[in-house]
PDB file of C-alpha atoms in Angstrom:
ATOM      1  CA  GLY A   1     -35.317 -62.133 -88.311  1.00 63.00           C
ATOM      2  CA  LYS A   2     -35.273 -58.464 -87.247  1.00 50.00           C
ATOM      3  CA  MET A   3     -37.899 -57.553 -89.871  1.00 53.00           C
ATOM      4  CA  LYS A   4     -40.153 -60.367 -88.677  1.00 52.00           C
ATOM      5  CA  LYS A   5     -39.852 -59.163 -85.078  1.00 51.00           C
ATOM      6  CA  LYS A   6     -40.571 -55.578 -86.131  1.00 51.00           C
ATOM      7  CA  ALA A   7     -43.587 -56.653 -88.179  1.00 52.00           C
ATOM      8  CA  LYS A   8     -44.821 -58.720 -85.251  1.00 54.00           C
ATOM      9  CA  GLY A   9     -44.458 -55.705 -82.930  1.00 56.00           C
ATOM     10  CA  VAL A  10     -46.380 -53.449 -85.336  1.00 51.00           C
ATOM     11  CA  CYS A  11     -49.065 -56.108 -85.603  1.00 52.00           C
ATOM     12  CA  GLU A  12     -49.358 -56.363 -81.770  1.00 56.00           C
ATOM     13  CA  ASN A  13     -49.605 -52.584 -81.460  1.00 57.00           C
ATOM     14  CA  MET A  14     -52.371 -52.459 -84.080  1.00 53.00           C
ATOM     15  CA  LYS A  15     -54.227 -55.266 -82.327  1.00 54.00           C
ATOM     16  CA  ASN A  16     -53.987 -53.454 -78.978  1.00 59.00           C
ATOM     17  CA  GLY A  17     -55.094 -50.204 -80.608  1.00 56.00           C
ATOM     18  CA  ILE A  18     -58.143 -51.872 -82.170  1.00 50.00           C
ATOM     19  CA  LYS A  19     -58.954 -53.536 -78.809  1.00 52.00           C
ATOM     20  CA  LYS A  20     -58.867 -50.156 -77.066  1.00 51.00           C
ATOM     21  CA  ILE A  21     -61.106 -48.517 -79.694  1.00 48.00           C
ATOM     22  CA  VAL A  22     -63.608 -51.392 -79.506  1.00 44.00           C
ATOM     23  CA  SER A  23     -63.728 -51.401 -75.696  1.00 52.00           C
ATOM     24  CA  ALA A  24     -64.121 -47.611 -75.605  1.00 49.00           C
ATOM     25  CA  ALA A  25     -66.958 -47.836 -78.139  1.00 46.00           C
ATOM     26  CA  LEU A  26     -68.623 -50.608 -76.143  1.00 46.00           C
ATOM     27  CA  ALA A  27     -68.322 -48.603 -72.929  1.00 47.00           C
ATOM     28  CA  GLY A  28     -69.959 -45.667 -74.740  1.00 48.00           C
ATOM     29  CA  LEU A  29     -72.799 -47.848 -76.006  1.00 43.00           C
ATOM     30  CA  MET A  30     -73.414 -49.326 -72.564  1.00 44.00           C
ATOM     31  CA  CYS A  31     -73.514 -45.836 -71.161  1.00 42.00           C
ATOM     32  CA  LEU A  32     -76.097 -44.717 -73.681  1.00 44.00           C
ATOM     33  CA  GLY A  33     -78.093 -47.884 -73.244  1.00 42.00           C
ATOM     34  CA  GLY A  34     -78.688 -49.139 -69.730  1.00 39.00           C
ATOM     35  CA  ALA A  35     -77.186 -46.446 -67.550  1.00 38.00           C
ATOM     36  CA  ALA A  36     -78.437 -42.933 -67.133  1.00 39.00           C
ATOM     37  CA  LEU A  37     -76.319 -40.429 -69.049  1.00 40.00           C
ATOM     38  CA  ALA A  38     -75.423 -38.631 -65.819  1.00 41.00           C
ATOM     39  CA  SER A  39     -73.400 -41.586 -64.529  1.00 41.00           C
ATOM     40  CA  CYS A  40     -71.274 -41.766 -67.694  1.00 45.00           C
ATOM     41  CA  GLY A  41     -69.023 -39.064 -66.286  1.00 45.00           C
ATOM     42  CA  ASN A  42     -67.949 -41.465 -63.503  1.00 52.00           C
ATOM     43  CA  SER A  43     -66.977 -44.321 -65.814  1.00 61.00           C
ATOM     44  CA  ASN A  44     -63.278 -43.523 -65.418  1.00 82.00           C
ATOM     45  CA  GLU A  45     -63.416 -42.852 -61.664  1.00 87.00           C
ATOM     46  CA  LYS A  46     -60.668 -44.837 -59.973  1.00 93.00           C
ATOM     47  CA  ASN A  47     -61.258 -47.179 -57.051  1.00 96.00           C
ATOM     48  CA  ILE A  48     -60.578 -46.013 -53.504  1.00 97.00           C
ATOM     49  CA  THR A  49     -57.087 -46.916 -52.261  1.00 98.00           C
ATOM     50  CA  VAL A  50     -57.601 -48.187 -48.719  1.00 98.00           C
ATOM     51  CA  VAL A  51     -54.439 -47.610 -46.652  1.00 98.00           C
ATOM     52  CA  VAL A  52     -54.173 -49.410 -43.303  1.00 98.00           C
ATOM     53  CA  ARG A  53     -51.574 -50.192 -40.655  1.00 95.00           C
ATOM     54  CA  GLU A  54     -50.284 -53.724 -40.085  1.00 94.00           C
ATOM     55  CA  GLN A  55     -52.057 -56.177 -37.762  1.00 93.00           C
ATOM     56  CA  GLY A  56     -50.454 -55.649 -34.337  1.00 87.00           C
ATOM     57  CA  SER A  57     -50.400 -51.860 -34.713  1.00 90.00           C
ATOM     58  CA  GLY A  58     -52.097 -50.019 -31.840  1.00 89.00           C
ATOM     59  CA  THR A  59     -53.449 -47.435 -34.276  1.00 93.00           C
ATOM     60  CA  ARG A  60     -55.060 -50.160 -36.360  1.00 95.00           C
ATOM     61  CA  GLU A  61     -56.514 -51.840 -33.290  1.00 93.00           C
ATOM     62  CA  ALA A  62     -58.002 -48.542 -32.067  1.00 93.00           C
ATOM     63  CA  PHE A  63     -59.548 -47.939 -35.510  1.00 97.00           C
ATOM     64  CA  ASP A  64     -60.716 -51.515 -36.157  1.00 97.00           C
ATOM     65  CA  LYS A  65     -62.387 -51.968 -32.768  1.00 94.00           C
ATOM     66  CA  VAL A  66     -64.537 -48.838 -33.170  1.00 96.00           C
ATOM     67  CA  VAL A  67     -65.462 -48.856 -36.871  1.00 98.00           C
ATOM     68  CA  THR A  68     -68.683 -50.850 -37.277  1.00 97.00           C
ATOM     69  CA  ASP A  69     -71.624 -51.385 -39.607  1.00 97.00           C
ATOM     70  CA  GLY A  70     -73.842 -51.972 -36.567  1.00 96.00           C
ATOM     71  CA  THR A  71     -73.379 -55.754 -36.676  1.00 96.00           C
ATOM     72  CA  HIS A  72     -69.649 -56.296 -37.203  1.00 96.00           C
ATOM     73  CA  PHE A  73     -66.403 -54.495 -36.381  1.00 97.00           C
ATOM     74  CA  LEU A  74     -63.324 -54.430 -38.610  1.00 98.00           C
ATOM     75  CA  GLU A  75     -61.599 -56.470 -35.895  1.00 96.00           C
ATOM     76  CA  GLU A  76     -63.620 -58.900 -33.826  1.00 95.00           C
ATOM     77  CA  LYS A  77     -63.383 -62.341 -32.262  1.00 93.00           C
ATOM     78  CA  ASN A  78     -65.122 -65.398 -33.710  1.00 92.00           C
ATOM     79  CA  SER A  79     -66.912 -68.059 -31.637  1.00 92.00           C
ATOM     80  CA  ALA A  80     -63.572 -69.817 -31.006  1.00 93.00           C
ATOM     81  CA  GLY A  81     -62.122 -66.570 -29.603  1.00 92.00           C
ATOM     82  CA  LYS A  82     -59.767 -66.041 -32.559  1.00 95.00           C
ATOM     83  CA  LYS A  83     -59.221 -62.559 -34.011  1.00 94.00           C
ATOM     84  CA  VAL A  84     -60.980 -61.964 -37.324  1.00 96.00           C
ATOM     85  CA  TYR A  85     -60.156 -58.999 -39.557  1.00 97.00           C
ATOM     86  CA  ASN A  86     -62.903 -57.777 -41.909  1.00 97.00           C
ATOM     87  CA  THR A  87     -60.648 -55.339 -43.774  1.00 98.00           C
ATOM     88  CA  ALA A  88     -60.625 -55.681 -47.584  1.00 97.00           C
ATOM     89  CA  SER A  89     -57.855 -57.948 -48.895  1.00 96.00           C
ATOM     90  CA  THR A  90     -56.966 -55.197 -51.391  1.00 96.00           C
ATOM     91  CA  ALA A  91     -56.036 -52.755 -48.591  1.00 98.00           C
ATOM     92  CA  VAL A  92     -52.450 -51.452 -48.723  1.00 97.00           C
ATOM     93  CA  GLN A  93     -50.624 -52.143 -45.443  1.00 97.00           C
ATOM     94  CA  GLN A  94     -48.054 -49.711 -44.051  1.00 96.00           C
ATOM     95  CA  THR A  95     -45.880 -50.360 -40.990  1.00 93.00           C
ATOM     96  CA  LYS A  96     -45.334 -46.766 -39.882  1.00 92.00           C
ATOM     97  CA  THR A  97     -47.360 -43.590 -39.308  1.00 92.00           C
ATOM     98  CA  GLY A  98     -45.075 -41.700 -41.714  1.00 94.00           C
ATOM     99  CA  THR A  99     -45.612 -44.086 -44.618  1.00 96.00           C
ATOM    100  CA  VAL A 100     -49.401 -43.926 -44.199  1.00 97.00           C
ATOM    101  CA  LEU A 101     -49.110 -40.115 -44.351  1.00 97.00           C
ATOM    102  CA  SER A 102     -47.017 -40.076 -47.520  1.00 97.00           C
ATOM    103  CA  ALA A 103     -49.101 -42.777 -49.243  1.00 98.00           C
ATOM    104  CA  VAL A 104     -52.355 -40.861 -48.654  1.00 98.00           C
ATOM    105  CA  ALA A 105     -50.842 -37.450 -49.478  1.00 98.00           C
ATOM    106  CA  ALA A 106     -49.688 -38.754 -52.874  1.00 97.00           C
ATOM    107  CA  ASP A 107     -52.928 -40.483 -53.949  1.00 97.00           C
ATOM    108  CA  LYS A 108     -56.128 -38.564 -54.723  1.00 96.00           C
ATOM    109  CA  ASN A 109     -58.177 -41.750 -54.236  1.00 96.00           C
ATOM    110  CA  ALA A 110     -56.605 -42.822 -50.946  1.00 98.00           C
ATOM    111  CA  ILE A 111     -58.052 -42.932 -47.442  1.00 98.00           C
ATOM    112  CA  GLY A 112     -56.171 -43.914 -44.285  1.00 98.00           C
ATOM    113  CA  TYR A 113     -55.821 -43.173 -40.587  1.00 98.00           C
ATOM    114  CA  ILE A 114     -53.062 -41.871 -38.311  1.00 96.00           C
ATOM    115  CA  SER A 115     -52.555 -40.445 -34.836  1.00 92.00           C
ATOM    116  CA  LEU A 116     -54.072 -36.959 -34.475  1.00 93.00           C
ATOM    117  CA  GLY A 117     -50.717 -35.770 -33.130  1.00 88.00           C
ATOM    118  CA  SER A 118     -49.047 -36.795 -36.413  1.00 90.00           C
ATOM    119  CA  VAL A 119     -51.424 -34.811 -38.655  1.00 93.00           C
ATOM    120  CA  ASN A 120     -49.720 -32.211 -40.856  1.00 93.00           C
ATOM    121  CA  ASP A 121     -50.772 -29.980 -43.745  1.00 95.00           C
ATOM    122  CA  THR A 122     -49.947 -32.521 -46.483  1.00 96.00           C
ATOM    123  CA  ILE A 123     -53.341 -34.228 -45.967  1.00 98.00           C
ATOM    124  CA  ARG A 124     -56.924 -33.411 -44.962  1.00 97.00           C
ATOM    125  CA  VAL A 125     -58.710 -34.730 -41.853  1.00 98.00           C
ATOM    126  CA  LEU A 126     -62.313 -35.945 -42.149  1.00 98.00           C
ATOM    127  CA  LYS A 127     -65.095 -35.610 -39.613  1.00 98.00           C
ATOM    128  CA  VAL A 128     -66.546 -38.863 -38.248  1.00 98.00           C
ATOM    129  CA  ASN A 129     -70.283 -38.889 -37.469  1.00 97.00           C
ATOM    130  CA  GLY A 130     -70.190 -35.101 -37.929  1.00 98.00           C
ATOM    131  CA  VAL A 131     -67.456 -34.570 -35.311  1.00 98.00           C
ATOM    132  CA  ALA A 132     -63.889 -33.370 -35.963  1.00 97.00           C
ATOM    133  CA  PRO A 133     -61.149 -34.805 -33.718  1.00 96.00           C
ATOM    134  CA  SER A 134     -59.855 -32.317 -31.119  1.00 93.00           C
ATOM    135  CA  GLU A 135     -58.895 -32.187 -27.439  1.00 90.00           C
ATOM    136  CA  ASP A 136     -62.458 -31.241 -26.447  1.00 93.00           C
ATOM    137  CA  THR A 137     -64.213 -33.873 -28.574  1.00 95.00           C
ATOM    138  CA  VAL A 138     -61.810 -36.614 -27.432  1.00 93.00           C
ATOM    139  CA  LEU A 139     -62.166 -35.791 -23.713  1.00 89.00           C
ATOM    140  CA  SER A 140     -65.965 -35.524 -24.002  1.00 91.00           C
ATOM    141  CA  GLY A 141     -66.128 -38.811 -25.942  1.00 92.00           C
ATOM    142  CA  ALA A 142     -67.946 -37.136 -28.861  1.00 96.00           C
ATOM    143  CA  TYR A 143     -65.170 -38.190 -31.255  1.00 97.00           C
ATOM    144  CA  LYS A 144     -65.450 -41.951 -31.251  1.00 96.00           C
ATOM    145  CA  ILE A 145     -62.122 -43.175 -32.667  1.00 97.00           C
ATOM    146  CA  GLN A 146     -59.719 -42.632 -29.780  1.00 94.00           C
ATOM    147  CA  ARG A 147     -57.235 -44.579 -27.661  1.00 92.00           C
ATOM    148  CA  PRO A 148     -54.708 -44.190 -24.837  1.00 94.00           C
ATOM    149  CA  PHE A 149     -50.939 -43.833 -25.219  1.00 95.00           C
ATOM    150  CA  VAL A 150     -49.543 -46.454 -22.831  1.00 97.00           C
ATOM    151  CA  VAL A 151     -46.130 -46.739 -21.130  1.00 98.00           C
ATOM    152  CA  MET A 152     -45.133 -50.307 -20.118  1.00 98.00           C
ATOM    153  CA  THR A 153     -42.515 -52.140 -18.050  1.00 98.00           C
ATOM    154  CA  HIS A 154     -42.073 -55.810 -17.147  1.00 98.00           C
ATOM    155  CA  LYS A 155     -44.108 -56.601 -14.026  1.00 97.00           C
ATOM    156  CA  GLY A 156     -41.948 -57.661 -11.075  1.00 95.00           C
ATOM    157  CA  GLN A 157     -38.719 -56.720 -12.861  1.00 97.00           C
ATOM    158  CA  ARG A 158     -36.486 -54.395 -10.837  1.00 98.00           C
ATOM    159  CA  LEU A 159     -35.657 -51.381 -12.992  1.00 98.00           C
ATOM    160  CA  THR A 160     -32.159 -49.956 -13.379  1.00 98.00           C
ATOM    161  CA  PRO A 161     -31.739 -46.663 -11.460  1.00 98.00           C
ATOM    162  CA  VAL A 162     -31.847 -44.520 -14.628  1.00 98.00           C
ATOM    163  CA  THR A 163     -34.912 -46.369 -16.020  1.00 98.00           C
ATOM    164  CA  ALA A 164     -36.746 -46.004 -12.689  1.00 98.00           C
ATOM    165  CA  ASP A 165     -35.857 -42.300 -12.618  1.00 98.00           C
ATOM    166  CA  PHE A 166     -37.158 -41.749 -16.169  1.00 98.00           C
ATOM    167  CA  MET A 167     -40.365 -43.674 -15.336  1.00 98.00           C
ATOM    168  CA  SER A 168     -40.839 -41.327 -12.385  1.00 98.00           C
ATOM    169  CA  TYR A 169     -40.377 -38.414 -14.837  1.00 98.00           C
ATOM    170  CA  LEU A 170     -43.001 -39.891 -17.217  1.00 98.00           C
ATOM    171  CA  LYS A 171     -45.451 -40.414 -14.347  1.00 98.00           C
ATOM    172  CA  SER A 172     -45.036 -36.803 -13.168  1.00 98.00           C
ATOM    173  CA  ALA A 173     -46.655 -33.584 -14.401  1.00 96.00           C
ATOM    174  CA  ALA A 174     -43.434 -32.922 -16.368  1.00 95.00           C
ATOM    175  CA  ALA A 175     -44.763 -35.298 -19.049  1.00 96.00           C
ATOM    176  CA  LYS A 176     -47.546 -32.805 -19.876  1.00 96.00           C
ATOM    177  CA  ASN A 177     -45.096 -30.699 -21.892  1.00 95.00           C
ATOM    178  CA  ALA A 178     -44.176 -33.748 -23.997  1.00 95.00           C
ATOM    179  CA  ALA A 179     -47.872 -34.541 -24.535  1.00 95.00           C
ATOM    180  CA  ASP A 180     -48.537 -30.942 -25.611  1.00 93.00           C
ATOM    181  CA  ALA A 181     -45.560 -31.040 -27.998  1.00 92.00           C
ATOM    182  CA  ALA A 182     -46.893 -34.271 -29.523  1.00 91.00           C
ATOM    183  CA  GLY A 183     -50.441 -32.958 -29.960  1.00 89.00           C
ATOM    184  CA  CYS A 184     -51.957 -35.567 -27.644  1.00 92.00           C
ATOM    185  CA  ILE A 185     -54.087 -34.994 -24.553  1.00 94.00           C
ATOM    186  CA  TYR A 186     -52.285 -35.353 -21.211  1.00 95.00           C
ATOM    187  CA  LEU A 187     -54.156 -37.384 -18.593  1.00 95.00           C
ATOM    188  CA  SER A 188     -53.998 -35.964 -15.087  1.00 94.00           C
ATOM    189  CA  ASP A 189     -57.043 -37.901 -13.803  1.00 93.00           C
ATOM    190  CA  PRO A 190     -55.623 -40.850 -11.785  1.00 96.00           C
ATOM    191  CA  ALA A 191     -58.628 -43.033 -12.696  1.00 94.00           C
ATOM    192  CA  LYS A 192     -58.137 -42.487 -16.428  1.00 93.00           C
ATOM    193  CA  ARG A 193     -54.412 -43.208 -16.117  1.00 96.00           C
ATOM    194  CA  ALA A 194     -55.321 -46.796 -15.156  1.00 95.00           C
ATOM    195  CA  ASN A 195     -57.338 -49.415 -17.016  1.00 91.00           C
ATOM    196  CA  ALA A 196     -61.064 -49.404 -16.284  1.00 85.00           C
ATOM    197  CA  GLY A 197     -61.701 -51.034 -12.905  1.00 88.00           C
ATOM    198  CA  ALA A 198     -57.994 -51.077 -11.974  1.00 91.00           C
ATOM    199  CA  GLU A 199     -56.375 -49.128  -9.135  1.00 94.00           C
ATOM    200  CA  ALA A 200     -55.946 -45.423  -9.955  1.00 97.00           C
ATOM    201  CA  ILE A 201     -52.454 -44.210 -10.909  1.00 97.00           C
ATOM    202  CA  PRO A 202     -51.700 -40.774  -9.427  1.00 96.00           C
ATOM    203  CA  VAL A 203     -49.434 -38.115 -10.927  1.00 97.00           C
ATOM    204  CA  VAL A 204     -46.181 -38.316  -8.940  1.00 96.00           C
ATOM    205  CA  SER A 205     -43.723 -35.515  -8.243  1.00 95.00           C
ATOM    206  CA  PHE A 206     -40.377 -35.920  -9.998  1.00 97.00           C
ATOM    207  CA  GLU A 207     -37.253 -35.138  -7.990  1.00 96.00           C
ATOM    208  CA  LYS A 208     -33.999 -34.622  -9.829  1.00 97.00           C
ATOM    209  CA  GLN A 209     -31.103 -36.722  -8.491  1.00 97.00           C
ATOM    210  CA  ALA A 210     -27.692 -35.170  -7.751  1.00 97.00           C
ATOM    211  CA  SER A 211     -26.463 -36.576 -11.071  1.00 97.00           C
ATOM    212  CA  LEU A 212     -27.807 -38.807 -13.856  1.00 98.00           C
ATOM    213  CA  PRO A 213     -28.510 -42.208 -12.250  1.00 98.00           C
ATOM    214  CA  GLU A 214     -26.515 -45.178 -13.520  1.00 97.00           C
ATOM    215  CA  GLY A 215     -27.684 -48.207 -15.434  1.00 97.00           C
ATOM    216  CA  GLY A 216     -26.561 -47.631 -18.997  1.00 96.00           C
ATOM    217  CA  LYS A 217     -28.969 -46.831 -21.812  1.00 98.00           C
ATOM    218  CA  ILE A 218     -32.753 -46.962 -21.511  1.00 98.00           C
ATOM    219  CA  VAL A 219     -34.164 -49.127 -24.306  1.00 98.00           C
ATOM    220  CA  VAL A 220     -37.462 -47.804 -25.698  1.00 98.00           C
ATOM    221  CA  ARG A 221     -39.514 -49.904 -28.137  1.00 98.00           C
ATOM    222  CA  GLY A 222     -43.072 -49.724 -29.480  1.00 97.00           C
ATOM    223  CA  SER A 223     -45.672 -47.548 -31.155  1.00 94.00           C
ATOM    224  CA  THR A 224     -44.637 -45.269 -34.036  1.00 92.00           C
ATOM    225  CA  SER A 225     -47.616 -43.041 -33.123  1.00 92.00           C
ATOM    226  CA  MET A 226     -45.873 -42.188 -29.848  1.00 95.00           C
ATOM    227  CA  GLU A 227     -42.662 -41.027 -31.554  1.00 95.00           C
ATOM    228  CA  LYS A 228     -43.250 -37.295 -31.040  1.00 94.00           C
ATOM    229  CA  PHE A 229     -44.240 -37.825 -27.405  1.00 96.00           C
ATOM    230  CA  ILE A 230     -41.308 -40.038 -26.399  1.00 97.00           C
ATOM    231  CA  ASN A 231     -38.733 -37.932 -28.276  1.00 98.00           C
ATOM    232  CA  ALA A 232     -39.975 -34.769 -26.552  1.00 97.00           C
ATOM    233  CA  ALA A 233     -39.937 -36.505 -23.128  1.00 98.00           C
ATOM    234  CA  ALA A 234     -36.461 -38.002 -23.695  1.00 98.00           C
ATOM    235  CA  LYS A 235     -35.039 -34.652 -24.804  1.00 98.00           C
ATOM    236  CA  ALA A 236     -36.512 -32.817 -21.789  1.00 98.00           C
ATOM    237  CA  TYR A 237     -35.353 -35.519 -19.344  1.00 98.00           C
ATOM    238  CA  ALA A 238     -31.778 -35.463 -20.737  1.00 98.00           C
ATOM    239  CA  ALA A 239     -31.758 -31.650 -20.451  1.00 97.00           C
ATOM    240  CA  VAL A 240     -32.563 -31.923 -16.729  1.00 97.00           C
ATOM    241  CA  TYR A 241     -29.194 -33.670 -16.268  1.00 98.00           C
ATOM    242  CA  GLY A 242     -27.352 -31.647 -18.923  1.00 98.00           C
ATOM    243  CA  VAL A 243     -26.705 -34.640 -21.193  1.00 97.00           C
ATOM    244  CA  LYS A 244     -27.625 -35.569 -24.774  1.00 97.00           C
ATOM    245  CA  PRO A 245     -30.725 -37.766 -25.303  1.00 97.00           C
ATOM    246  CA  GLU A 246     -28.724 -40.206 -27.473  1.00 97.00           C
ATOM    247  CA  ASP A 247     -26.343 -40.807 -24.536  1.00 97.00           C
ATOM    248  CA  VAL A 248     -29.270 -41.933 -22.345  1.00 98.00           C
ATOM    249  CA  PHE A 249     -31.754 -43.528 -24.743  1.00 98.00           C
ATOM    250  CA  ASP A 250     -31.870 -46.226 -27.412  1.00 98.00           C
ATOM    251  CA  ILE A 251     -35.212 -45.492 -29.096  1.00 98.00           C
ATOM    252  CA  GLN A 252     -36.420 -47.680 -31.983  1.00 98.00           C
ATOM    253  CA  LEU A 253     -40.135 -47.695 -32.756  1.00 96.00           C
ATOM    254  CA  GLU A 254     -41.691 -50.445 -34.878  1.00 94.00           C
ATOM    255  CA  GLY A 255     -45.256 -50.793 -33.598  1.00 92.00           C
ATOM    256  CA  SER A 256     -47.176 -51.465 -30.376  1.00 93.00           C
ATOM    257  CA  SER A 257     -46.889 -55.264 -30.517  1.00 94.00           C
ATOM    258  CA  VAL A 258     -43.075 -54.919 -30.638  1.00 96.00           C
ATOM    259  CA  GLY A 259     -43.258 -52.663 -27.560  1.00 97.00           C
ATOM    260  CA  ARG A 260     -45.361 -55.201 -25.647  1.00 97.00           C
ATOM    261  CA  LYS A 261     -42.958 -58.044 -26.484  1.00 97.00           C
ATOM    262  CA  ALA A 262     -39.918 -55.941 -25.505  1.00 98.00           C
ATOM    263  CA  ALA A 263     -41.427 -55.178 -22.095  1.00 98.00           C
ATOM    264  CA  GLU A 264     -42.423 -58.840 -21.596  1.00 97.00           C
ATOM    265  CA  ASN A 265     -38.908 -60.079 -22.426  1.00 97.00           C
ATOM    266  CA  ASP A 266     -36.991 -57.547 -20.312  1.00 98.00           C
ATOM    267  CA  THR A 267     -34.657 -59.339 -17.897  1.00 97.00           C
ATOM    268  CA  VAL A 268     -32.333 -56.364 -17.251  1.00 97.00           C
ATOM    269  CA  GLY A 269     -34.842 -53.725 -16.115  1.00 98.00           C
ATOM    270  CA  ASN A 270     -33.859 -51.167 -18.737  1.00 98.00           C
ATOM    271  CA  VAL A 271     -36.770 -51.573 -21.199  1.00 98.00           C
ATOM    272  CA  ILE A 272     -39.759 -49.265 -21.606  1.00 98.00           C
ATOM    273  CA  GLY A 273     -42.462 -50.359 -24.028  1.00 98.00           C
ATOM    274  CA  LEU A 274     -44.913 -48.017 -25.755  1.00 98.00           C
ATOM    275  CA  SER A 275     -48.376 -48.996 -26.955  1.00 96.00           C
ATOM    276  CA  SER A 276     -51.004 -46.874 -28.681  1.00 92.00           C
ATOM    277  CA  ALA A 277     -53.828 -49.187 -27.596  1.00 90.00           C
ATOM    278  CA  ALA A 278     -54.953 -50.263 -24.115  1.00 91.00           C
ATOM    279  CA  VAL A 279     -52.790 -52.979 -22.525  1.00 93.00           C
ATOM    280  CA  LYS A 280     -54.181 -55.555 -20.093  1.00 92.00           C
ATOM    281  CA  GLN A 281     -51.562 -58.235 -19.435  1.00 93.00           C
ATOM    282  CA  ASP A 282     -50.596 -59.977 -16.187  1.00 94.00           C
ATOM    283  CA  ASN A 283     -46.854 -59.714 -16.925  1.00 96.00           C
ATOM    284  CA  ILE A 284     -46.909 -55.982 -17.762  1.00 97.00           C
ATOM    285  CA  ASP A 285     -47.167 -52.900 -15.572  1.00 96.00           C
ATOM    286  CA  SER A 286     -48.640 -50.020 -17.531  1.00 96.00           C
ATOM    287  CA  PHE A 287     -50.146 -46.568 -17.246  1.00 96.00           C
ATOM    288  CA  ASN A 288     -51.995 -44.345 -19.708  1.00 97.00           C
ATOM    289  CA  VAL A 289     -49.988 -41.155 -20.090  1.00 97.00           C
ATOM    290  CA  CYS A 290     -52.316 -39.414 -22.545  1.00 95.00           C
ATOM    291  CA  LEU A 291     -55.234 -39.839 -24.924  1.00 95.00           C
ATOM    292  CA  ASP A 292     -55.060 -39.602 -28.684  1.00 93.00           C
ATOM    293  CA  ALA A 293     -57.570 -39.578 -31.501  1.00 95.00           C
ATOM    294  CA  VAL A 294     -57.153 -41.675 -34.624  1.00 96.00           C
ATOM    295  CA  ALA A 295     -57.724 -39.187 -37.436  1.00 97.00           C
ATOM    296  CA  VAL A 296     -59.190 -40.371 -40.750  1.00 98.00           C
ATOM    297  CA  ILE A 297     -57.228 -38.756 -43.578  1.00 98.00           C
ATOM    298  CA  VAL A 298     -57.519 -38.203 -47.348  1.00 98.00           C
ATOM    299  CA  CYS A 299     -55.416 -36.459 -49.983  1.00 97.00           C
ATOM    300  CA  LYS A 300     -55.703 -32.661 -49.999  1.00 96.00           C
ATOM    301  CA  GLU A 301     -57.047 -32.796 -53.575  1.00 95.00           C
ATOM    302  CA  ASN A 302     -59.909 -35.091 -52.570  1.00 95.00           C
ATOM    303  CA  THR A 303     -63.046 -32.929 -52.551  1.00 91.00           C
ATOM    304  CA  ALA A 304     -65.446 -35.880 -52.740  1.00 91.00           C
ATOM    305  CA  VAL A 305     -65.681 -36.464 -49.012  1.00 95.00           C
ATOM    306  CA  SER A 306     -65.486 -34.467 -45.771  1.00 96.00           C
ATOM    307  CA  ASP A 307     -67.625 -36.318 -43.211  1.00 97.00           C
ATOM    308  CA  LEU A 308     -68.190 -40.065 -42.884  1.00 98.00           C
ATOM    309  CA  THR A 309     -70.283 -42.174 -40.534  1.00 97.00           C
ATOM    310  CA  LEU A 310     -68.796 -45.239 -38.836  1.00 98.00           C
ATOM    311  CA  GLU A 311     -70.996 -47.347 -41.145  1.00 97.00           C
ATOM    312  CA  GLN A 312     -69.565 -45.648 -44.250  1.00 98.00           C
ATOM    313  CA  LEU A 313     -66.032 -46.143 -42.940  1.00 98.00           C
ATOM    314  CA  TYR A 314     -66.810 -49.836 -42.408  1.00 98.00           C
ATOM    315  CA  ALA A 315     -68.164 -50.102 -45.968  1.00 98.00           C
ATOM    316  CA  ILE A 316     -65.011 -48.469 -47.398  1.00 98.00           C
ATOM    317  CA  PHE A 317     -62.443 -50.361 -45.313  1.00 98.00           C
ATOM    318  CA  SER A 318     -64.192 -53.717 -45.753  1.00 98.00           C
ATOM    319  CA  GLY A 319     -64.328 -53.190 -49.525  1.00 97.00           C
ATOM    320  CA  LYS A 320     -68.133 -53.034 -49.850  1.00 97.00           C
ATOM    321  CA  ILE A 321     -67.841 -49.513 -51.269  1.00 97.00           C
ATOM    322  CA  THR A 322     -65.029 -49.107 -53.793  1.00 96.00           C
ATOM    323  CA  LYS A 323     -65.663 -45.608 -55.195  1.00 96.00           C
ATOM    324  CA  PHE A 324     -66.201 -42.301 -53.370  1.00 95.00           C
ATOM    325  CA  SER A 325     -69.158 -41.489 -55.692  1.00 93.00           C
ATOM    326  CA  GLU A 326     -71.026 -44.510 -54.222  1.00 94.00           C
ATOM    327  CA  LEU A 327     -71.209 -42.728 -50.854  1.00 91.00           C
ATOM    328  CA  SER A 328     -73.726 -40.170 -52.109  1.00 78.00           C
ATOM    329  CA  LYS A 329     -76.150 -42.771 -53.433  1.00 68.00           C
TER     330      LYS A 329
END
């Protein structure tokens, strides 16, 4: 029995070996025949790994609603008003900024997108339409893939004293330090702090209370892109009252849609939601605390690409282009 198994295994290995030799020979012949010799070098080029965030992520929404081939966007509505996603079905979905970063950093063929404030030196940032993301290019509108960082509470819900006090802190100029620490662009223009056409939201002045107001912990839910911002703001606010951030805040970030739902469902008045895409809902009060760019990123070792148009991004993320070498054709 053992001998038979062994013989069978040897036989399988030989078969596989012969198959490989034959397919390699065929590939060589095809190369010599139809294709120009120059393209033979690319025959073992791997497909692009498209890395995206989950549907419901503010980062994904900001990316999908801007990236276009001139006719379609990666996210659009059909005639019935339902959301349609034109992203390739082979795209790898990640639920956090950090996992997009590590997935792209580890794969020479990967491309993804993250908050500009979350960029580090493990990856490389691409230009889009010839423009690199920066404070200047975001404020001028030259860098197209951008979005607001939004702070939300339940409309009509009376906030606990400590939550109201922290909201006053976030709406004041004190929040600029947190924005700077997070690498996003603080908004001091009252008009830009509100949704287009809505009543302007001025920068308020924060006044420290005699002691930390009561009301238990402040529950913060929402965008993972806003992690650096909210952690910096929470730390600075706690320091004002000489307490530890973990004694004041319960911060768990799992995406913008989670933040919106948390704010909607707040019946206590202790919930602050965070969204990294514009929010227009009747049951939510919101203000834009800063602006952020969505940076397109590749592995450091990827030398094939440095500048992509919105059309090229659409072709890659929709799966029409599957190899970086196809971009130069």
